Coordinates of C-alpha atoms in Angstrom, one line a residue:
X1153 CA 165.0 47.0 56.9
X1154 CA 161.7 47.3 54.9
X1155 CA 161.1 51.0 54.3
X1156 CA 158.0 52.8 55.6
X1157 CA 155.3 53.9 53.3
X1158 CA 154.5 58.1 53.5
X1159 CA 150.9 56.4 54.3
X1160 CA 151.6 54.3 57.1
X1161 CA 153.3 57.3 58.7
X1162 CA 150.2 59.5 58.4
X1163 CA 147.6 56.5 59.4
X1164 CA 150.1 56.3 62.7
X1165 CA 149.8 60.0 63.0
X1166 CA 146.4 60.6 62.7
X1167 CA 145.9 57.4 65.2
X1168 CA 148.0 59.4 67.6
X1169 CA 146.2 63.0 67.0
X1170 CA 142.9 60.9 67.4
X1171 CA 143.8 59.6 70.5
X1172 CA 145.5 62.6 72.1
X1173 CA 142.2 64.6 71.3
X1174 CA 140.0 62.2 73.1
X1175 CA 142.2 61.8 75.8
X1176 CA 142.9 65.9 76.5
X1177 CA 140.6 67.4 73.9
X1178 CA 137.6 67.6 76.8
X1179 CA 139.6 69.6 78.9
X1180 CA 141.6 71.4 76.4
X1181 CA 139.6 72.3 73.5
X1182 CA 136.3 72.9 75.4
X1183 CA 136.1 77.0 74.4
X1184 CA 135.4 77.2 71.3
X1185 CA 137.9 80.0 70.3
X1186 CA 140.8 77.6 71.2
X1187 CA 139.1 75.4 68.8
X1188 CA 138.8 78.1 66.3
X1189 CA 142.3 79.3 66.4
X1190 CA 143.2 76.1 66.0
X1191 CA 141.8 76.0 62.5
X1192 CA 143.1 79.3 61.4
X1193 CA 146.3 78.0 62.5
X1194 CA 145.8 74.3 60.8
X1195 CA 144.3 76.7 57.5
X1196 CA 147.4 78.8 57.3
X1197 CA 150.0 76.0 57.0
X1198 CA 148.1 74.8 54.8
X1199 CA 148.9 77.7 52.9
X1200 CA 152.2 77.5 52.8
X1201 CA 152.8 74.1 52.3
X1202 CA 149.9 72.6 49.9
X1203 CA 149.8 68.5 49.5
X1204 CA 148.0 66.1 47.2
X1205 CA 145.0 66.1 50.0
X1206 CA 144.3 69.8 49.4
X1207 CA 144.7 68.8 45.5
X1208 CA 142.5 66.3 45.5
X1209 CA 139.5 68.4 47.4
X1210 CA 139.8 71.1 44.7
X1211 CA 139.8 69.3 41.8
X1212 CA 136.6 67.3 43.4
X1213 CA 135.0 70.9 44.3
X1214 CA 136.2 72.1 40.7
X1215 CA 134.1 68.4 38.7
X1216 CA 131.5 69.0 41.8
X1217 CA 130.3 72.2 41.3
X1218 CA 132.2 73.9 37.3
X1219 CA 134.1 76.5 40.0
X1220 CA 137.5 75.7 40.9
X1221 CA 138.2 76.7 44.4
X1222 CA 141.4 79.3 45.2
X1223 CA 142.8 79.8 48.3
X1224 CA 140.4 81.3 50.3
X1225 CA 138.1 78.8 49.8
X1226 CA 140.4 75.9 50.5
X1227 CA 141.5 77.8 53.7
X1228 CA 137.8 77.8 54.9
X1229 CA 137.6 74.2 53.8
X1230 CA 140.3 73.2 55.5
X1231 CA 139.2 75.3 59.0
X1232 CA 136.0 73.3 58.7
X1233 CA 137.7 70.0 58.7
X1234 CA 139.4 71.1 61.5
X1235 CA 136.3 71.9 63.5
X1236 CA 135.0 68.8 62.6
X1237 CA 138.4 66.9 63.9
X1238 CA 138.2 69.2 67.3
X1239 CA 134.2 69.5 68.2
X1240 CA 134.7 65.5 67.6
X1241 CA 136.6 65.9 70.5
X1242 CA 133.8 67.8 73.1
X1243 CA 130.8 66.6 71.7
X1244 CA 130.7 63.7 73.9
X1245 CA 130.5 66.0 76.6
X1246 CA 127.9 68.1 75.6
X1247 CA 124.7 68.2 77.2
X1248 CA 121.7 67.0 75.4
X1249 CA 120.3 70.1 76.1
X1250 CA 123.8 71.6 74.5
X1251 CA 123.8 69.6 71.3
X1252 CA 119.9 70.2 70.4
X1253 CA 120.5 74.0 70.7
X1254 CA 123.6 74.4 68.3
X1255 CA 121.3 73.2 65.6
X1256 CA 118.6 74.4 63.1
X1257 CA 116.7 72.5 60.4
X1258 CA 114.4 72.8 57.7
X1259 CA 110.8 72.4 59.8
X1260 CA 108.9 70.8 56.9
X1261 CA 111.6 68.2 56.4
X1262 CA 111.7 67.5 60.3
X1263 CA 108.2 67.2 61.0
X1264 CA 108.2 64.6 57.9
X1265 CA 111.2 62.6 59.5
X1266 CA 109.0 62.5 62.7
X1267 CA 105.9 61.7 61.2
X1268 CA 107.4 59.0 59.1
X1269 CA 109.4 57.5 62.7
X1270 CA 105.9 56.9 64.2
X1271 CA 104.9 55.2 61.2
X1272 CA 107.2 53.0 58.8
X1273 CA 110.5 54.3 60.2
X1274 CA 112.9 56.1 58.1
X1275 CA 116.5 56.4 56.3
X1276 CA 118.3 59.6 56.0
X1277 CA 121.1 59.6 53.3
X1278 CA 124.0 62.2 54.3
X1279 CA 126.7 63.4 52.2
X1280 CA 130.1 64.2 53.7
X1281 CA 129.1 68.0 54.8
X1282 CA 129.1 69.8 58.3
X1283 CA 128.9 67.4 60.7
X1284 CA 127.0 64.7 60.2
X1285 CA 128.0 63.6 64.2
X1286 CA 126.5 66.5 65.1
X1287 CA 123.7 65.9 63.2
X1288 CA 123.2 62.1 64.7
X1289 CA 123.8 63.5 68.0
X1290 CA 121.0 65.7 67.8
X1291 CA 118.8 62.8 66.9
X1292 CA 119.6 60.9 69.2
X1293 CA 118.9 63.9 72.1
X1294 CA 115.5 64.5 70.6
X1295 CA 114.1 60.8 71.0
X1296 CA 115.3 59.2 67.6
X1297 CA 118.3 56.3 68.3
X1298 CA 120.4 56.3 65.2
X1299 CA 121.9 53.2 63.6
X1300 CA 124.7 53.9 61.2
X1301 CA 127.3 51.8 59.2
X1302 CA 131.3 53.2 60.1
X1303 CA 133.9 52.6 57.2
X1304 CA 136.5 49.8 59.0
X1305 CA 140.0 51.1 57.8
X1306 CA 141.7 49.2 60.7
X1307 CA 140.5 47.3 63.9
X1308 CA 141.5 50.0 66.5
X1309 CA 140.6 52.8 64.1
X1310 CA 137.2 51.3 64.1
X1311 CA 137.1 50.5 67.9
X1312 CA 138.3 53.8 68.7
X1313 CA 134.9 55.8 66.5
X1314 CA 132.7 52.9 67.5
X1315 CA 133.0 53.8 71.3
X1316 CA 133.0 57.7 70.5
X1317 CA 129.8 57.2 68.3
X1318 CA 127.8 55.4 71.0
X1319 CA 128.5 57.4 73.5
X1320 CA 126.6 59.9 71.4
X1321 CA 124.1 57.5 71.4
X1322 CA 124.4 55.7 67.9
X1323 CA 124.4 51.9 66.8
X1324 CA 127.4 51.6 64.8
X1325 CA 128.0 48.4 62.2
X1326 CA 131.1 47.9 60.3
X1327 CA 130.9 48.1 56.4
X1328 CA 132.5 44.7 56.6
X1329 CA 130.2 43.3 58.9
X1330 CA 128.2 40.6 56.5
X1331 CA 125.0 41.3 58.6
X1332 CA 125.1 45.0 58.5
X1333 CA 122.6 45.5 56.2
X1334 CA 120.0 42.6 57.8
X1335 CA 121.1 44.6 61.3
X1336 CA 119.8 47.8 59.8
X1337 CA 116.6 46.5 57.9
X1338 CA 116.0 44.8 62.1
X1339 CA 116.7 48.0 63.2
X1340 CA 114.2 50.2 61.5
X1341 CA 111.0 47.9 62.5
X1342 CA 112.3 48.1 66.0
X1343 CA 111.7 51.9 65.3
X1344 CA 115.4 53.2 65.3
X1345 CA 116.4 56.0 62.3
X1346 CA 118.4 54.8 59.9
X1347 CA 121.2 57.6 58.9
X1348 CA 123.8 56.7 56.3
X1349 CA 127.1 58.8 54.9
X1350 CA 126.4 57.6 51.8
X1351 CA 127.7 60.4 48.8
X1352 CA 131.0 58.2 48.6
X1353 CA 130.8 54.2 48.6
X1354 CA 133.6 52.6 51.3
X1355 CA 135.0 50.1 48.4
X1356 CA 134.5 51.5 45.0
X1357 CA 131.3 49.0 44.0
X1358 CA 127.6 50.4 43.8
X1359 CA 125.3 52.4 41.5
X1360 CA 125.8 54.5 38.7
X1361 CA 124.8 57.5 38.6
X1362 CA 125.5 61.3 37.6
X1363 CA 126.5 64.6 39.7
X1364 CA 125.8 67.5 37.6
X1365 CA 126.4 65.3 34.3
X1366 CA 129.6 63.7 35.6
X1367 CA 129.7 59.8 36.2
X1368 CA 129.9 59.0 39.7
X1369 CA 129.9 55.3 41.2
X1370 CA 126.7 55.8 44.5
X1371 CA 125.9 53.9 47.2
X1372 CA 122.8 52.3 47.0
X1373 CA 122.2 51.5 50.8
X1374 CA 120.1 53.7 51.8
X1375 CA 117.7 53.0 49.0
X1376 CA 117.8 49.3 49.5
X1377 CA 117.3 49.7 53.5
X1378 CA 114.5 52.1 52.8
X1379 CA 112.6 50.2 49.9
X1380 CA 113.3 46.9 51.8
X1381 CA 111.7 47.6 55.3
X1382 CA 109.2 50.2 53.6
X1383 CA 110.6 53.4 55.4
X1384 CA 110.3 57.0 54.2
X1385 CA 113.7 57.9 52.8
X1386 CA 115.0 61.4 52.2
X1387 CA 118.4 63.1 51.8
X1388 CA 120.1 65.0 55.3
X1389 CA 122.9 67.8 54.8
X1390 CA 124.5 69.0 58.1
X1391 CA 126.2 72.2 56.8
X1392 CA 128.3 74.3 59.6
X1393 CA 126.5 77.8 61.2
X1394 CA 128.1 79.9 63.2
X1395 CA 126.9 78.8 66.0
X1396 CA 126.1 74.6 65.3
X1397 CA 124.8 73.0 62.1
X1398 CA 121.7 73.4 59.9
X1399 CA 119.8 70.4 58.7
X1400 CA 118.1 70.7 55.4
X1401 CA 115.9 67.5 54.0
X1402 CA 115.3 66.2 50.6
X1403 CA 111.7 65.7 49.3
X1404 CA 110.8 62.0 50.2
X1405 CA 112.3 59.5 47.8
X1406 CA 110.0 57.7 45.5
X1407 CA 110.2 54.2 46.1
X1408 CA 110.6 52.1 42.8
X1409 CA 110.9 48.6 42.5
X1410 CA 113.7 46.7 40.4
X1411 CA 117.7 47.2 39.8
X1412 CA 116.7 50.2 37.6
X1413 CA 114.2 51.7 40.3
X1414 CA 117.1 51.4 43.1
X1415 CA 119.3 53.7 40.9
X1416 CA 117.0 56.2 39.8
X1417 CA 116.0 56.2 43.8
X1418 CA 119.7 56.6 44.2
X1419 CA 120.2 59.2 41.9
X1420 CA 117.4 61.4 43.6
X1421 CA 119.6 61.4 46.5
X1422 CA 122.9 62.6 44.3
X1423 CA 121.1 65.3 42.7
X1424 CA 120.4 66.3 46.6
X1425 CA 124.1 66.0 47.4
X1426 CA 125.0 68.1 44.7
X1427 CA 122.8 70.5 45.3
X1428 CA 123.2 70.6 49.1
X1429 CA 126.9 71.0 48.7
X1430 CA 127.0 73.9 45.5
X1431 CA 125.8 75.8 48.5
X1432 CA 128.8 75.8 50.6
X1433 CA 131.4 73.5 48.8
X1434 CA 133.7 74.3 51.4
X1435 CA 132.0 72.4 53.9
X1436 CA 132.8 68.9 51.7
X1437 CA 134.9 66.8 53.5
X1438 CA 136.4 64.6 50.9
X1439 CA 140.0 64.7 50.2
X1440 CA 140.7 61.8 48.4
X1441 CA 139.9 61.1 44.8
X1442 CA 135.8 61.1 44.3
X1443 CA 135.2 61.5 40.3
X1444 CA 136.3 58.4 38.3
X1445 CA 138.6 60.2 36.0
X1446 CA 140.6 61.7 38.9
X1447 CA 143.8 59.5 39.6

């Protein structure tokens, strides 16, 4: 019999958490103190029995921002993940009305995004931070339809997000999909907003660039969307509140034109993802490898 990797037992785990929540989570986990003693509880086992996940967030956190996280710190991290994992779960079933008033933003940096979508369209950039659901949500509930590009680790993975995305209103593409990038660059003159996840690239290739003097390896999507179709493009962090999310925006991006000008446009938006996430580190949701030198 052909043994069974450790990963294929968590991917068929975390398919079966996935679907449980979806299926119960709108009846179950609709008060948000069930949701929140679910991620003390999730937070204190993690405590108690650490893995190479955990690891892997501190050391990024550590290269990310010179302070290497302890354990209060990677027990808020690791309750934020959670809420992400269980609002995923209700925010479907929010109100438009519900998900506008769990967030605030940065009025400057919204009336630009709004100015620029009755103009030449725009391109957020988001890092992995808060809820950047939440965040498209919102969009989406205040008269901006969001296209986005969904990493495709397997087909029912991807089927399963796809559906939950658009029913928050989103146009999702694959990052295998050949034509995602001519679907987005469509999609902007037919006056959607363009919002990409974009501090980690889905297969390793891209730009290269620094984060606080550290080589990283960017994706340069959002600048080639924005400088392509002519939209305005800024940076978007989503970090947690109490009570929803805050949305802070970058300065607008400086459009410049050749290889060279697509990564120094690029590495405007890393210097806003490392800035945006010194703030509140714990809210980084990347627990894989992210710096080049990490295994």
């Amino acid at each position: 019999m052909t043994p069974v990797s450790a990963e294929r037992v968590v991917a068929a785990a975390n398919r079966a958490v996935w679907a449980a929540g979806w299926r119960f989570g709108p009846r179950l986990l609709r008060s948000r103190a069930v949701r929140n003693r679910l991620g003390h509880i999730a937070a204190t086992l993690a405590t108690i029995r650490p893995n190479r996940y955990l690891g892997h967030w501190q050391r990024n956190v550590e290269i990310a921002t010179g302070q290497r996280p302890g354990v209060r710190e990677t027990r808020a991290a690791v309750r934020s993940y959670m809420r992400v994992m269980t609002e995923s779960f209700v925010l479907p079933q929010w109100t438009p009305a519900e998900t506008v008033a769990k967030v605030t933003t940065d009025p400057a940096g919204e009336q630009r995004l709004r100015d620029a979508m009755a103009g030449p369209g725009a391109v957020l950039a988001l890092p992995h931070l808060g809820s950047w659901d939440h965040a498209g949500a919102w969009a989406c509930a205040t008269g901006m339809a969001v296209s986005t590009v969904a990493e495709q680790l397997g087909v029912a993975e991807f089927d399963a997000f796809k559906r939950y995305r658009e029913q928050l209103g989103m146009r999702i593409y694959s990052h295998r999909d050949p034509s995602a990038l001519r679907g987005l660059c469509s999609d902007i003159a037919a006056g959607r907003l363009v919002c990409l996840v974009a501090d980690r690239t889905f297969d390793g290739r891209g730009v290269a660039a620094t984060w606080r003097g550290n080589p990283v390896i960017a994706a340069p999507g959002p600048a080639y969307v924005a400088r392509r179709t002519g939209a305005l493009l800024m940076g978007c962090a989503a970090r947690y509140t109490d009570q929803g999310i805050h949305l802070a925006f970058s300065d607008p991006v400086e459009h410049r034109p050749g290889r060279d000008g697509l990564s120094a446009m690029t590495q405007d938006l890393v210097d806003f993802y490392a800035a945006e996430i010194s703030l509140k580190p714990t809210d980084w949701h990347v627990f894989q490898p992210f710096f080049p030198d990490q295994p």
